[in-house]
mmCIF file of C-alpha atoms in Angstrom:
data_model
loop_
_atom_site.group_PDB
_atom_site.id
_atom_site.type_symbol
_atom_site.label_atom_id
_atom_site.label_comp_id
_atom_site.label_asym_id
_atom_site.label_seq_id
_atom_site.Cartn_x
_atom_site.Cartn_y
_atom_site.Cartn_z
ATOM 1 C CA MET A 14 -87.357 -27.922 5.237
ATOM 2 C CA ASP A 15 -90.630 -27.854 6.381
ATOM 3 C CA LYS A 16 -92.987 -31.422 6.851
ATOM 4 C CA LYS A 17 -94.840 -30.387 3.593
ATOM 5 C CA THR A 18 -91.511 -29.911 1.252
ATOM 6 C CA ILE A 19 -90.931 -33.474 2.802
ATOM 7 C CA ASP A 20 -93.715 -34.645 2.103
ATOM 8 C CA ARG A 21 -93.459 -33.141 -1.279
ATOM 9 C CA ILE A 22 -90.501 -34.944 -2.511
ATOM 10 C CA LYS A 23 -91.326 -38.041 -0.420
ATOM 11 C CA ASN A 24 -94.276 -37.941 -3.212
ATOM 12 C CA GLU A 25 -92.257 -37.537 -6.276
ATOM 13 C CA LYS A 26 -90.208 -40.261 -5.955
ATOM 14 C CA GLU A 27 -89.513 -43.596 -4.537
ATOM 15 C CA ILE A 28 -87.479 -43.823 -1.111
ATOM 16 C CA PRO A 29 -85.827 -47.334 -0.583
ATOM 17 C CA ALA A 30 -86.929 -48.934 2.700
ATOM 18 C CA GLU A 31 -83.780 -48.041 4.470
ATOM 19 C CA VAL A 32 -83.360 -44.449 3.861
ATOM 20 C CA MET A 33 -87.693 -44.336 4.388
ATOM 21 C CA GLU A 34 -87.037 -45.283 7.764
ATOM 22 C CA LYS A 35 -84.250 -43.005 8.870
ATOM 23 C CA LEU A 36 -86.146 -40.625 7.197
ATOM 24 C CA LEU A 37 -89.198 -41.420 9.703
ATOM 25 C CA LEU A 38 -87.202 -42.196 12.832
ATOM 26 C CA ASN A 39 -85.509 -38.902 12.554
ATOM 27 C CA ARG A 40 -88.837 -36.768 11.819
ATOM 28 C CA LYS A 41 -89.261 -35.746 15.512
ATOM 29 C CA LEU A 42 -85.574 -33.530 15.100
ATOM 30 C CA ILE A 43 -86.691 -32.202 12.402
ATOM 31 C CA LEU A 44 -90.336 -31.221 13.595
ATOM 32 C CA THR A 45 -89.152 -29.796 16.669
ATOM 33 C CA ASN A 46 -85.769 -27.982 16.129
ATOM 34 C CA GLN A 47 -86.134 -26.441 12.470
ATOM 35 C CA ILE A 48 -88.378 -24.857 9.554
ATOM 36 C CA SER A 49 -87.888 -23.083 6.334
ATOM 37 C CA GLN A 50 -90.211 -21.391 4.148
ATOM 38 C CA GLU A 51 -89.417 -20.721 0.737
ATOM 39 C CA LYS A 52 -90.103 -19.977 -2.502
ATOM 40 C CA ALA A 53 -91.059 -23.283 -4.398
ATOM 41 C CA VAL A 54 -87.896 -24.255 -6.604
ATOM 42 C CA LYS A 55 -87.167 -26.716 -9.666
ATOM 43 C CA VAL A 56 -84.217 -28.828 -9.020
ATOM 44 C CA SER A 57 -83.535 -32.472 -11.131
ATOM 45 C CA ARG A 58 -84.540 -35.598 -10.168
ATOM 46 C CA ARG A 59 -80.734 -36.277 -8.957
ATOM 47 C CA LYS A 60 -81.012 -33.242 -6.792
ATOM 48 C CA LYS A 61 -84.204 -34.256 -5.181
ATOM 49 C CA VAL A 62 -82.910 -37.497 -3.780
ATOM 50 C CA MET A 63 -80.030 -35.662 -2.286
ATOM 51 C CA PHE A 64 -82.446 -33.927 -0.216
ATOM 52 C CA ILE A 65 -84.380 -36.799 0.762
ATOM 53 C CA LEU A 66 -81.058 -38.199 1.760
ATOM 54 C CA ALA A 67 -80.120 -35.167 3.890
ATOM 55 C CA ALA A 68 -83.274 -35.298 5.609
ATOM 56 C CA ALA A 69 -83.026 -38.564 6.444
ATOM 57 C CA ALA A 70 -79.831 -37.443 7.421
ATOM 58 C CA ILE A 71 -81.118 -34.784 9.895
ATOM 59 C CA VAL A 72 -80.699 -32.336 7.061
ATOM 60 C CA PHE A 73 -77.250 -31.688 7.759
ATOM 61 C CA LEU A 74 -76.266 -30.536 4.011
ATOM 62 C CA LEU A 75 -79.025 -27.466 4.355
ATOM 63 C CA VAL A 76 -79.254 -26.515 7.959
ATOM 64 C CA MET A 77 -78.385 -27.155 11.390
ATOM 65 C CA ILE A 78 -80.441 -25.241 14.385
ATOM 66 C CA LYS A 79 -79.511 -25.787 17.630
ATOM 67 C CA THR A 80 -81.717 -24.348 21.095
ATOM 68 C CA PRO A 81 -79.446 -22.565 22.967
ATOM 69 C CA VAL A 82 -78.371 -23.932 26.438
ATOM 70 C CA GLY A 83 -76.179 -22.536 29.264
ATOM 71 C CA THR A 84 -76.968 -21.051 32.900
ATOM 72 C CA ALA A 85 -77.253 -18.004 31.488
ATOM 73 C CA LEU A 86 -79.453 -18.453 28.410
ATOM 74 C CA GLU A 87 -81.776 -21.119 30.305
ATOM 75 C CA LYS A 88 -83.151 -17.804 32.898
ATOM 76 C CA MET A 89 -83.852 -15.780 29.767
ATOM 77 C CA PHE A 90 -87.427 -17.049 27.292
ATOM 78 C CA GLY A 91 -88.009 -16.274 24.033
ATOM 79 C CA ILE A 92 -86.084 -14.412 21.433
ATOM 80 C CA SER A 93 -83.737 -13.540 23.950
ATOM 81 C CA ARG A 94 -82.207 -16.595 23.851
ATOM 82 C CA ASP A 95 -80.449 -15.847 21.104
ATOM 83 C CA SER A 96 -76.735 -14.769 21.583
ATOM 84 C CA GLY A 97 -77.202 -12.230 18.713
ATOM 85 C CA VAL A 98 -80.500 -10.665 20.483
ATOM 86 C CA GLY A 99 -78.874 -10.778 23.654
ATOM 87 C CA THR A 100 -76.285 -8.557 22.644
ATOM 88 C CA VAL A 101 -78.771 -5.959 20.817
ATOM 89 C CA GLU A 102 -80.315 -5.702 24.463
ATOM 90 C CA SER A 103 -77.168 -5.205 26.246
ATOM 91 C CA HIS A 104 -76.484 -2.209 25.013
ATOM 92 C CA GLY A 105 -79.656 -0.776 25.275
ATOM 93 C CA ILE A 106 -81.181 -1.436 21.904
ATOM 94 C CA PRO A 107 -84.885 -1.383 21.883
ATOM 95 C CA ASN A 108 -87.179 -4.044 21.042
ATOM 96 C CA LYS A 109 -89.763 -4.070 23.125
ATOM 97 C CA LEU A 110 -93.304 -3.689 21.872
ATOM 98 C CA ASP A 111 -97.193 -3.732 22.859
ATOM 99 C CA LEU A 112 -98.972 -4.013 19.444
ATOM 100 C CA THR A 113 -102.264 -6.355 19.239
ATOM 101 C CA SER A 114 -103.986 -7.522 16.449
ATOM 102 C CA ILE A 115 -107.639 -9.373 16.441
ATOM 103 C CA GLN A 116 -108.586 -11.746 14.188
ATOM 104 C CA ASN A 117 -111.595 -14.045 13.960
ATOM 105 C CA GLY A 118 -111.778 -13.230 17.637
ATOM 106 C CA ARG A 119 -108.045 -14.398 18.540
ATOM 107 C CA GLU A 120 -106.216 -11.481 19.804
ATOM 108 C CA ILE A 121 -102.329 -12.282 19.375
ATOM 109 C CA LYS A 122 -99.851 -9.621 20.657
ATOM 110 C CA LEU A 123 -96.123 -8.874 19.464
ATOM 111 C CA THR A 124 -94.072 -8.042 22.087
ATOM 112 C CA LYS A 125 -90.893 -7.916 20.299
ATOM 113 C CA PHE A 126 -89.310 -7.454 17.138
ATOM 114 C CA VAL A 127 -85.470 -7.081 16.450
ATOM 115 C CA ALA A 128 -84.397 -6.956 12.492
ATOM 116 C CA THR A 129 -81.280 -6.973 10.375
ATOM 117 C CA LYS A 130 -81.211 -6.919 6.124
ATOM 118 C CA LYS A 131 -80.536 -10.700 6.861
ATOM 119 C CA LYS A 132 -81.721 -11.777 9.841
ATOM 120 C CA LEU A 133 -85.060 -11.137 11.735
ATOM 121 C CA ALA A 134 -86.730 -12.033 15.435
ATOM 122 C CA PHE A 135 -89.617 -11.448 17.656
ATOM 123 C CA ASP A 136 -92.031 -13.117 20.465
ATOM 124 C CA TYR A 137 -95.596 -12.895 20.472
ATOM 125 C CA GLN A 138 -98.253 -14.363 22.680
ATOM 126 C CA PHE A 139 -101.620 -15.119 23.475
ATOM 127 C CA LYS A 140 -104.371 -16.405 25.606
ATOM 128 C CA LEU A 141 -104.300 -19.409 25.996
ATOM 129 C CA ASN A 142 -108.181 -20.153 26.316
ATOM 130 C CA ASP A 143 -108.673 -22.991 24.212
ATOM 131 C CA GLU A 144 -109.004 -26.463 25.574
ATOM 132 C CA LYS A 145 -108.172 -28.735 22.883
ATOM 133 C CA LEU A 146 -105.251 -26.081 21.864
ATOM 134 C CA ARG A 147 -104.101 -26.990 25.595
ATOM 135 C CA THR A 148 -104.510 -30.711 25.361
ATOM 136 C CA LEU A 149 -102.510 -30.604 22.236
ATOM 137 C CA LEU A 150 -99.798 -28.733 23.483
ATOM 138 C CA GLU A 151 -98.936 -30.367 26.923
ATOM 139 C CA LYS A 152 -99.035 -33.665 24.454
ATOM 140 C CA GLU A 153 -95.934 -31.965 22.273
ATOM 141 C CA ILE A 154 -94.094 -30.736 25.207
ATOM 142 C CA ALA A 155 -94.575 -34.330 27.626
ATOM 143 C CA ALA A 156 -92.637 -35.429 23.949
ATOM 144 C CA GLY A 157 -89.643 -33.262 24.200
ATOM 145 C CA SER A 158 -90.749 -30.840 21.490
ATOM 146 C CA ASN A 159 -91.556 -27.216 21.315
ATOM 147 C CA TYR A 160 -91.885 -26.938 17.972
ATOM 148 C CA GLN A 161 -94.586 -24.652 16.476
ATOM 149 C CA ASP A 162 -95.689 -24.572 12.073
ATOM 150 C CA ILE A 163 -96.364 -20.531 11.465
ATOM 151 C CA LEU A 164 -97.157 -18.819 8.418
ATOM 152 C CA LEU A 165 -95.761 -15.657 8.111
ATOM 153 C CA GLY A 166 -95.554 -12.428 6.123
ATOM 154 C CA LEU A 167 -93.163 -9.070 6.524
ATOM 155 C CA PHE A 168 -93.463 -6.391 3.385
ATOM 156 C CA ALA A 169 -92.053 -2.843 3.646
ATOM 157 C CA GLU A 170 -94.107 0.151 2.853
ATOM 158 C CA GLY A 171 -94.795 0.794 -0.855
ATOM 159 C CA ASN A 172 -93.453 -2.626 -2.116
ATOM 160 C CA MET A 173 -96.618 -5.661 -2.538
ATOM 161 C CA GLU A 174 -93.133 -7.802 -2.704
ATOM 162 C CA ASP A 175 -93.406 -10.319 0.439
ATOM 163 C CA LEU A 176 -89.576 -10.282 2.012
ATOM 164 C CA PHE A 177 -90.800 -13.700 4.067
ATOM 165 C CA ARG A 178 -89.157 -15.848 1.387
ATOM 166 C CA GLY A 179 -85.593 -17.684 1.301
ATOM 167 C CA VAL A 180 -85.889 -18.638 4.812
ATOM 168 C CA LEU A 181 -84.797 -20.722 7.057
ATOM 169 C CA SER A 182 -86.296 -19.969 10.456
ATOM 170 C CA TYR A 183 -87.423 -21.438 13.666
ATOM 171 C CA SER A 184 -90.560 -21.268 15.857
ATOM 172 C CA THR A 185 -91.185 -22.158 19.320
ATOM 173 C CA PHE A 186 -93.462 -21.661 22.102
ATOM 174 C CA ARG A 187 -93.686 -22.426 26.081
ATOM 175 C CA ILE A 188 -96.830 -21.979 27.893
ATOM 176 C CA GLU A 189 -97.053 -20.343 31.436
ATOM 177 C CA GLY A 190 -100.502 -20.681 32.998
ATOM 178 C CA ASP A 191 -103.080 -19.491 30.662
ATOM 179 C CA THR A 192 -101.177 -17.688 28.596
ATOM 180 C CA PHE A 193 -98.898 -19.033 24.627
ATOM 181 C CA TYR A 194 -95.445 -17.959 24.391
ATOM 182 C CA GLY A 195 -94.048 -17.621 20.907
ATOM 183 C CA SER A 196 -91.051 -17.098 19.621
ATOM 184 C CA VAL A 197 -89.333 -17.067 15.837
ATOM 185 C CA ILE A 198 -86.059 -16.437 14.666
ATOM 186 C CA ALA A 199 -85.263 -16.474 11.179
ATOM 187 C CA ILE A 200 -82.392 -16.531 8.674
ATOM 188 C CA PHE A 201 -82.355 -14.944 4.912
ATOM 189 C CA ASP A 202 -80.727 -16.520 2.491
ATOM 190 C CA LYS A 203 -79.401 -12.708 1.371
ATOM 191 C CA GLU A 204 -79.639 -8.988 2.315
ATOM 192 C CA LYS A 205 -83.152 -8.614 1.905
ATOM 193 C CA ILE A 206 -84.812 -6.520 3.996
ATOM 194 C CA PRO A 207 -84.173 -2.600 3.006
ATOM 195 C CA GLU A 208 -82.419 0.072 4.894
ATOM 196 C CA ASN A 209 -84.899 2.911 7.176
ATOM 197 C CA ALA A 210 -87.763 0.215 6.128
ATOM 198 C CA LYS A 211 -91.241 0.659 7.484
ATOM 199 C CA LEU A 212 -91.980 -3.080 8.044
ATOM 200 C CA THR A 213 -95.317 -5.112 8.645
ATOM 201 C CA LEU A 214 -95.101 -8.370 9.667
ATOM 202 C CA HIS A 215 -98.287 -10.585 9.008
ATOM 203 C CA ILE A 216 -99.103 -13.966 11.216
ATOM 204 C CA TYR A 217 -101.432 -15.917 8.975
ATOM 205 C CA ARG A 218 -101.660 -19.231 10.212
ATOM 206 C CA LEU A 219 -100.869 -21.598 13.388
ATOM 207 C CA HIS A 220 -101.488 -25.252 13.208
ATOM 208 C CA TRP A 221 -101.510 -28.229 15.109
ATOM 209 C CA GLN A 222 -100.932 -32.050 14.943
ATOM 210 C CA ASP A 223 -102.500 -34.440 17.680
ATOM 211 C CA TRP A 224 -99.146 -35.823 18.796
ATOM 212 C CA ASP A 225 -100.391 -39.231 19.556
ATOM 213 C CA GLU A 226 -102.018 -39.395 16.195
ATOM 214 C CA TYR A 227 -98.628 -38.517 14.249
ATOM 215 C CA GLU A 228 -96.688 -41.107 16.758
ATOM 216 C CA ALA A 229 -99.363 -43.723 15.802
ATOM 217 C CA VAL A 230 -99.198 -42.919 11.822
ATOM 218 C CA MET A 231 -95.837 -42.874 12.204
ATOM 219 C CA ALA A 232 -95.523 -46.496 13.620
ATOM 220 C CA GLU A 233 -97.780 -47.965 11.282
ATOM 221 C CA ALA A 234 -95.783 -46.242 8.453
ATOM 222 C CA ILE A 235 -92.238 -47.766 9.536
ATOM 223 C CA LYS A 236 -94.190 -50.877 10.255
ATOM 224 C CA LYS A 237 -95.935 -51.087 6.661
ATOM 225 C CA ALA A 238 -92.725 -49.297 4.454
ATOM 226 C CA TYR A 239 -95.053 -47.292 3.565
ATOM 227 C CA SER A 240 -93.390 -44.170 1.245
ATOM 228 C CA SER A 241 -94.490 -41.808 2.764
ATOM 229 C CA PHE A 242 -97.377 -40.989 5.692
ATOM 230 C CA SER A 243 -99.703 -38.079 6.477
ATOM 231 C CA VAL A 244 -101.597 -36.796 9.540
ATOM 232 C CA GLU A 245 -104.138 -34.737 9.639
ATOM 233 C CA THR A 246 -104.376 -30.962 10.638
ATOM 234 C CA ALA A 247 -105.627 -30.762 14.481
ATOM 235 C CA LEU A 248 -106.355 -27.229 14.671
ATOM 236 C CA VAL A 249 -105.608 -24.321 13.117
ATOM 237 C CA TYR A 250 -106.246 -20.865 13.424
ATOM 238 C CA GLU A 251 -106.419 -19.019 9.840
ATOM 239 C CA GLY A 252 -106.548 -14.831 9.647
ATOM 240 C CA ASP A 253 -104.176 -11.854 9.340
ATOM 241 C CA TRP A 254 -103.027 -10.846 12.356
ATOM 242 C CA SER A 255 -100.848 -7.525 10.712
ATOM 243 C CA PHE A 256 -98.345 -5.809 12.830
ATOM 244 C CA ASN A 257 -96.844 -1.972 12.103
ATOM 245 C CA VAL A 258 -93.115 -2.437 13.905
ATOM 246 C CA GLU A 259 -91.963 0.952 14.614
ATOM 247 C CA TYR A 260 -88.500 -0.660 15.048
ATOM 248 C CA GLU A 261 -86.323 -0.301 11.757
ATOM 249 C CA PRO A 262 -83.721 -2.707 10.325
ATOM 250 C CA LEU A 263 -80.374 -2.073 12.377
ATOM 251 C CA THR A 264 -77.565 -0.917 10.385
ATOM 252 C CA GLN A 265 -74.391 -1.972 12.436
ATOM 253 C CA THR A 266 -71.345 -4.148 10.706
ATOM 254 C CA ALA A 267 -68.359 -4.875 11.288
ATOM 255 C CA GLU A 268 -65.644 -7.520 9.764
ATOM 256 C CA PRO A 269 -63.799 -9.960 11.528
ATOM 257 C CA GLN A 270 -60.402 -10.556 12.232
ATOM 258 C CA VAL A 271 -59.076 -14.077 11.295
ATOM 259 C CA LEU A 272 -56.820 -14.862 14.642
ATOM 260 C CA GLN A 273 -56.068 -18.645 13.370
ATOM 261 C CA ALA A 274 -57.192 -21.351 10.629
ATOM 262 C CA ASP A 275 -56.051 -25.112 10.394
ATOM 263 C CA ASN A 276 -56.948 -26.340 7.500
ATOM 264 C CA VAL A 277 -59.145 -23.760 6.210
ATOM 265 C CA HIS A 278 -59.016 -21.607 3.315
ATOM 266 C CA GLU A 279 -60.289 -18.507 1.923
ATOM 267 C CA ILE A 280 -62.536 -17.388 4.818
ATOM 268 C CA LYS A 281 -64.540 -14.172 4.433
ATOM 269 C CA ALA A 282 -66.437 -13.040 7.234
ATOM 270 C CA LYS A 283 -69.189 -10.112 7.783
ATOM 271 C CA SER A 284 -71.134 -9.364 10.937
ATOM 272 C CA ASP A 285 -74.416 -7.550 11.495
ATOM 273 C CA ALA A 286 -76.014 -6.777 14.806
ATOM 274 C CA LEU A 287 -77.706 -10.077 15.002
ATOM 275 C CA GLN A 288 -75.301 -12.652 13.195
ATOM 276 C CA THR A 289 -72.052 -13.242 11.311
ATOM 277 C CA THR A 290 -72.010 -14.897 7.764
ATOM 278 C CA VAL A 291 -68.989 -16.206 6.618
ATOM 279 C CA SER A 292 -67.606 -18.454 3.621
ATOM 280 C CA PHE A 293 -64.499 -20.352 3.150
ATOM 281 C CA ASN A 294 -63.061 -23.413 1.760
ATOM 282 C CA ILE A 295 -61.435 -26.459 3.015
ATOM 283 C CA PRO A 296 -60.143 -29.435 1.239
ATOM 284 C CA THR A 297 -61.795 -32.339 1.574
ATOM 285 C CA GLU A 298 -62.211 -36.024 -0.005
ATOM 286 C CA GLY A 299 -64.611 -37.033 -3.056
ATOM 287 C CA ASP A 300 -66.554 -34.669 -5.670
ATOM 288 C CA SER A 301 -69.638 -32.840 -6.516
ATOM 289 C CA GLY A 302 -70.698 -36.497 -7.247
ATOM 290 C CA ASP A 303 -70.391 -37.510 -3.441
ATOM 291 C CA PHE A 304 -72.804 -37.302 -0.883
ATOM 292 C CA GLN A 305 -71.264 -36.435 2.242
ATOM 293 C CA PHE A 306 -72.329 -34.865 5.445
ATOM 294 C CA TYR A 307 -70.822 -32.289 7.693
ATOM 295 C CA ASP A 308 -71.128 -31.042 10.920
ATOM 296 C CA VAL A 309 -70.151 -27.321 12.474
ATOM 297 C CA ILE A 310 -69.236 -26.877 15.946
ATOM 298 C CA ILE A 311 -68.730 -23.502 17.691
ATOM 299 C CA TYR A 312 -66.816 -22.254 20.353
ATOM 300 C CA LYS A 313 -67.581 -19.235 22.160
ATOM 301 C CA ASN A 314 -64.284 -18.099 24.381
ATOM 302 C CA ASP A 315 -63.226 -21.938 24.543
ATOM 303 C CA VAL A 316 -66.918 -22.882 26.010
ATOM 304 C CA LYS A 317 -68.966 -25.202 22.894
ATOM 305 C CA ASN A 318 -71.808 -22.320 22.432
ATOM 306 C CA GLU A 319 -74.876 -24.928 20.965
ATOM 307 C CA ALA A 320 -76.681 -21.706 19.493
ATOM 308 C CA GLN A 321 -78.316 -21.541 16.456
ATOM 309 C CA SER A 322 -76.645 -21.138 13.503
ATOM 310 C CA SER A 323 -76.874 -22.501 10.290
ATOM 311 C CA PHE A 324 -74.966 -23.728 7.008
ATOM 312 C CA SER A 325 -74.786 -24.796 3.247
ATOM 313 C CA TYR A 326 -72.179 -26.437 1.553
ATOM 314 C CA GLU A 327 -70.980 -27.472 -1.695
ATOM 315 C CA ASN A 328 -68.403 -30.228 -2.845
ATOM 316 C CA LYS A 329 -66.243 -29.170 -6.180
ATOM 317 C CA ASN A 330 -63.707 -31.804 -6.943
ATOM 318 C CA GLY A 331 -61.813 -31.642 -3.532
ATOM 319 C CA ASN A 332 -62.612 -28.776 -1.621
ATOM 320 C CA THR A 333 -65.688 -28.023 -0.096
ATOM 321 C CA ALA A 334 -66.895 -24.321 0.373
ATOM 322 C CA PHE A 335 -69.004 -23.373 3.293
ATOM 323 C CA ASP A 336 -71.726 -20.539 3.614
ATOM 324 C CA PHE A 337 -71.912 -20.630 7.145
ATOM 325 C CA SER A 338 -74.274 -18.137 9.478
ATOM 326 C CA PHE A 339 -74.223 -17.901 13.249
ATOM 327 C CA ASP A 340 -74.762 -15.968 15.985
ATOM 328 C CA LEU A 341 -71.845 -13.287 16.592
ATOM 329 C CA SER A 342 -73.103 -9.651 16.444
ATOM 330 C CA ALA A 343 -71.152 -7.139 15.305
ATOM 331 C CA LEU A 344 -71.750 -5.570 18.944
ATOM 332 C CA ASP A 345 -69.405 -8.019 20.491
ATOM 333 C CA ASN A 346 -65.906 -6.674 19.949
ATOM 334 C CA THR A 347 -65.020 -9.391 22.708
ATOM 335 C CA SER A 348 -65.961 -12.530 21.983
ATOM 336 C CA VAL A 349 -63.308 -15.379 20.651
ATOM 337 C CA TYR A 350 -65.734 -17.870 18.377
ATOM 338 C CA LYS A 351 -63.755 -21.254 16.999
ATOM 339 C CA ILE A 352 -65.358 -22.302 14.147
ATOM 340 C CA GLN A 353 -65.034 -26.251 13.847
ATOM 341 C CA VAL A 354 -65.465 -28.132 10.651
ATOM 342 C CA ASN A 355 -66.356 -31.914 11.136
ATOM 343 C CA GLU A 356 -66.931 -34.887 8.599
ATOM 344 C CA VAL A 357 -70.133 -36.975 10.585
ATOM 345 C CA ASP A 358 -71.896 -40.079 9.242
ATOM 346 C CA GLU A 359 -75.663 -39.780 8.531
ATOM 347 C CA MET A 360 -76.848 -40.526 11.706
ATOM 348 C CA GLY A 361 -74.667 -37.109 12.388
ATOM 349 C CA ASN A 362 -71.463 -39.541 14.582
ATOM 350 C CA ILE A 363 -68.473 -37.648 13.988
ATOM 351 C CA VAL A 364 -65.985 -39.554 11.706
ATOM 352 C CA LYS A 365 -63.039 -36.748 12.232
ATOM 353 C CA GLU A 366 -62.133 -33.207 12.160
ATOM 354 C CA LEU A 367 -61.629 -31.066 9.322
ATOM 355 C CA GLY A 368 -60.771 -27.837 10.105
ATOM 356 C CA SER A 369 -60.841 -25.333 12.143
ATOM 357 C CA PHE A 370 -60.641 -21.064 12.587
ATOM 358 C CA GLU A 371 -60.851 -18.125 15.199
ATOM 359 C CA LEU A 372 -62.845 -14.853 14.544
ATOM 360 C CA GLN A 373 -63.479 -12.183 16.776
ATOM 361 C CA ASN A 374 -64.628 -8.636 16.001
ATOM 362 C CA LYS A 375 -62.177 -5.533 16.737
#
């Protein structure tokens, strides 16, 4: 859920002070780790309140996205840090590009792109010759953030529909010398990218806030118990940087086998070249009227694997149905992934383990 969505929801209903404080204090985590770009949807007043509470709890209801860590991954950059992308690259499948687009005097280069029907990832870069932007980025880096706000479009040849909707995505950046490097990984809510599609990626907008101003406004909002606050955009690059991608979506698939399961039922899983999508049920206390928080932890070959993942869930009279995606590639038939589901409190602390299961592609 992006900043704009949160602000819109906040304006629709007054938020209790204690909830607002948690929301504001966790805002950095929301901005640093994730962004979603979706069509506007109509929701009931009750659901709006639940969305607000989810934001206050670092968005555990809708999505949890973590930055990959580990010795091997720390030596990689950009989308190669994603395990699914790394597996594709290790199998010699090409994803490197050298495409340039110029808008309003700004040249952006697309250097990597890979996609399946439900996921895409790309790297881009441009010359960092704007001292105002460098100052803004250095402030963000000093605050421990590598989040980048970006507006995108994706089109298949012969179709006017923008495919980049219903997406949970995260965008990050790094700077080296006089170059800005950006990376985007996006997970779609369903199989939206057609097979054999000739794709065109559009970058419409990049923008930045002043981190000092953001922290000052946030502190004032907390002090005065404001129900919402906003920070003006400090710098924006706008245009229509367009890239005709030469790589078609990857079509490799697999059906992971369940090796063992503890208190998890009705497991259904399918892998594509970049990720695995799985649904399952766990008996839980409460019903659809209760608001509960969960966390999903991934272990790859018995090692905790803090890779990007997303999940949603719905409580139904003593059972909770989960839909979950993570970075197990259909091309990986050796790794064993353990999925552990925990109940957590509103700050993400584990209350108890609810169940677990193991998957492996064969």
